[in-house]
Amino acid sequence: MKGILPRLGRIFLKNSFKILSLLLAVSILSFVLVNASPVDPVQQYITGLGTAVSPEQREQIEDYWGADDPPAKRYVSWLSGLLRGDLGESAVYRRPVADIIGERFLNSFVLMLCAWAMSGILGFISGCAMGMYRGRRPDRFLKKICYVLSSIPSFWLGLVFLLVFAVWLGWFPVGFSAPVGVLSADVTLWQKVHHLILPAFTLSLVSFPNIALHTRQKLGDVLDSEYVLFARARGEGEWSVLFRHGLRNIVLPALTLQFASFSELFGGSVLAENVFSYPGLGSAAAEAGLNSDVPLLLGITLFSALFVCAGNMIANLLYGIIDPRIREVNK
Amino acid sequence: MEQKKEPLLEIRDLSVSFRMYSRGLKQTDLRVISDLDFTARSGEITAIAGASGSGKSLLSSAVLGILPDNASVCGRIYYKGRELTPDLQKKLRGTEIALVPQSVAYLDPLMKTGEQADGHRKPRPTEKREKLFRRLGLPEQTEYLYPFQLSGGMARRILVSSALLTDAQLIIADEPTPGMSLEQALEALKLFREMADSGSAVVLITHDIDLAFEFADRISVFYAGTTVETAPASDFRKGPDALRHPYSRALWRALPQNGFQPLDGFQPYAGALPEGCLFAPRCPHRTEKCTVQVPPSREVRGGEVRCYYGA
């Protein structure tokens, strides 16, 4: 494959430019929204200090932050800080926003990765099973499950799982990412995994039905195609058709869907992490919102936009590598 | 009297219908093939000629047992004297019976053509395929191309080679030549001829009647899902007086080199088939009998004809 790297580099550059302009738009929009909201960042900062502040001191704080400057000027100063890597300081945690995001994202990343892999693999396999048994019992059964799952809100499902598996059966802990009362250095890998299973499973069910039903539809289209008819005419059996033609033709759309599901994953993690009190980025986003922690909220908004864009870009790049129709034409 | 070769495939009174929902939940049966007789002999090329929609391609699906689920088949199909059951069809598909389908859509868009020509059976006939590709005039490296990179003619030659690579005794080629240049088409037909000469039966479904006249041993004329006449190709070369059915004669006269005379009217649609002989509404010789009952298939001068008056 000569020239694949320069070509990928070109796509990467093009997409990076798109992502940067999108991030700029997101930053402007979220800044305008926060600005228009009744939230008073100065008041939140003072509340966060936990001590009484005299009106003069308050004035000084406002002066120091430029709270009375016109919005455009404030935006520019926030953006220039952003470009220098300074996302500000969280009003609730009293620590740099970038540190909090980095730390929380690591937790979330493990959770989302597990959920993502689980929903992808289970969804794809169930979708294939449904496609192969179209209209018959396994298909009808799995389809019902998919419909039920996609109509249940994930936080409610999380509560039910907690009730059944954590409270009644006692198989899993009720919340957090590690046992309470144990030093973080003493937490074993097994304990971490044990705390991860239930939230990851709940989160995986957010995108599972979507992937399964899409895969089912795609496989159905392939099985109805003329090239599969020809394969049957040449004596290929059901499994040969699936492995020789089916997977080859449905894996691309499935991969795209899988990477495009980053947005659902992030949205779902906000709910799942709250239900399970899991200390990830999603629960930080919820806290920041509820406590009007403006710097943290803006930071997470930008970060999640970047995260979703990265997913889409990976899907684009993969398509160019895997699909010969795109690969050969772009040569 | 020429010695008759052993029939490899024999089809008697075949009918194929599709169950359809016409309005709401009301089901109707759409009959697309009716009372069809057809015979393919080892060592012969039998061409099937007829207009679009006359059931040519469906016949191949019926023989291979790959009709859609809503199709119902009645009548008898014999292969080597044994009734062709779904189980037997499954066993013979791709080994003893090979299909050359119509268009590039029958190739997997994401599989390289060499692999597709070889098929799923092991071991892959790589060497034989390379020779065959060269003989069909496919350039080197064609085996590494994907179907979207092929011209229509190249795709057809790959479909042809997929059948020739098997040791099939019955090859059903569904319009294998369109899109090829004349030399390529002749080469492809020569290959079919060689297959037939080595003992296979070749069924050539075609619109290219001239080539069929040239290469086939016998020609079956289809009309509205039935065979109206089966005759030696030499009769078609001789002219309308040697033919037995009014439709075959009309088909002959409609060829550009034979006067280019069209026949009035059109082939009836499935679902609106007339009672009795399917050709009766357009037939210059029809009598009352023709519009009441389907004429039986009769042997006339070494051919078969489904007409009361064919002679």
XYZ file of N, CA and C in Angstrom, chain A residues 226-227 229-230 232-237 240 244-245 248-249 252 323-325 327-329, chain B residues 66 93-94 99 101 105-111 115-117 119-121 146 148-149 162:
132
model
N -27.653 -9.685 -4.634
C -27.468 -10.632 -5.725
C -26.183 -11.425 -5.565
N -25.161 -10.801 -4.948
C -23.917 -11.569 -4.830
C -24.048 -12.702 -3.831
N -26.947 -14.298 -3.488
C -27.709 -15.271 -4.286
C -26.755 -16.106 -5.138
N -25.786 -15.427 -5.733
C -24.809 -16.130 -6.565
C -23.964 -17.076 -5.715
N -24.902 -18.558 -3.053
C -25.739 -19.731 -2.765
C -25.805 -20.634 -3.994
N -25.902 -20.001 -5.172
C -25.975 -20.787 -6.401
C -24.690 -21.585 -6.613
N -23.600 -21.138 -5.983
C -22.342 -21.868 -6.119
C -22.149 -22.859 -4.990
N -23.189 -23.022 -4.187
C -23.128 -24.064 -3.181
C -22.626 -23.612 -1.828
N -22.531 -22.311 -1.611
C -22.097 -21.865 -0.287
C -23.247 -22.006 0.694
N -22.949 -22.508 1.877
C -23.956 -22.663 2.911
C -24.123 -21.378 3.699
N -20.860 -20.179 5.406
C -19.879 -19.706 4.441
C -20.286 -18.329 3.922
N -17.750 -15.429 4.471
C -17.072 -14.967 3.254
C -17.601 -13.615 2.775
N -18.918 -13.430 2.876
C -19.489 -12.203 2.302
C -20.118 -11.291 3.346
N -17.532 -9.301 5.813
C -16.772 -8.377 4.982
C -17.580 -7.109 4.659
N -18.873 -7.312 4.408
C -19.672 -6.179 3.963
C -20.376 -5.429 5.084
N -17.700 -2.675 8.017
C -17.405 -1.252 7.837
C -18.456 -0.341 8.448
N -11.836 0.244 3.553
C -12.691 0.069 2.377
C -11.879 0.231 1.095
N -11.755 -0.837 0.305
C -10.945 -0.732 -0.915
C -11.515 0.288 -1.895
N -12.829 0.489 -1.857
C -13.413 1.421 -2.818
C -12.920 2.834 -2.568
N -10.095 3.427 -0.642
C -8.644 3.349 -0.651
C -8.103 3.493 -2.075
N -8.690 2.731 -2.999
C -8.156 2.722 -4.360
C -8.428 4.038 -5.079
N -9.586 4.615 -4.820
C -9.936 5.851 -5.511
C -9.049 6.990 -5.052
N -32.734 -21.797 -5.885
C -32.437 -20.563 -5.161
C -33.521 -19.522 -5.392
N -25.258 -27.860 -6.413
C -24.937 -26.450 -6.677
C -23.440 -26.225 -6.564
N -22.874 -25.630 -7.603
C -21.454 -25.279 -7.528
C -20.519 -26.439 -7.801
N -23.646 -21.831 -12.394
C -24.410 -20.724 -12.960
C -23.458 -19.606 -13.365
N -24.081 -15.853 -13.745
C -25.154 -14.868 -13.584
C -24.988 -13.681 -14.514
N -23.445 -7.039 -10.427
C -24.042 -7.029 -9.086
C -23.936 -8.388 -8.408
N -23.640 -9.416 -9.188
C -23.498 -10.741 -8.599
C -22.101 -10.981 -8.046
N -21.241 -9.980 -8.148
C -19.909 -10.096 -7.550
C -19.894 -9.346 -6.224
N -19.256 -9.937 -5.238
C -19.130 -9.284 -3.933
C -18.295 -8.019 -4.103
N -18.857 -6.838 -3.753
C -18.134 -5.586 -4.018
C -16.829 -5.461 -3.244
N -16.657 -6.242 -2.188
C -15.460 -6.081 -1.361
C -14.519 -7.279 -1.441
N -14.658 -8.084 -2.494
C -13.753 -9.224 -2.599
C -13.010 -9.136 -3.926
N -10.212 -14.188 -6.165
C -10.780 -15.006 -5.102
C -12.225 -15.382 -5.426
N -12.929 -14.441 -6.061
C -14.323 -14.718 -6.379
C -14.455 -15.752 -7.484
N -13.543 -15.654 -8.471
C -13.599 -16.634 -9.555
C -13.305 -18.028 -9.005
N -13.916 -19.151 -6.019
C -15.014 -19.673 -5.222
C -14.553 -20.137 -3.861
N -15.471 -20.746 -3.116
C -15.171 -21.061 -1.721
C -14.561 -22.442 -1.554
N -14.492 -23.205 -2.642
C -14.008 -24.575 -2.469
C -12.494 -24.626 -2.399
N -10.936 -5.083 -7.588
C -12.257 -5.226 -6.988
C -13.309 -4.971 -8.065
N -15.647 -2.944 -8.501
C -15.928 -1.571 -8.949
C -14.883 -1.066 -9.933
N -13.760 -1.788 -10.041
C -12.717 -1.353 -10.967
C -12.831 -2.033 -12.329
N -15.796 -18.175 -13.551
C -16.155 -18.842 -12.290
C -16.874 -20.163 -12.559
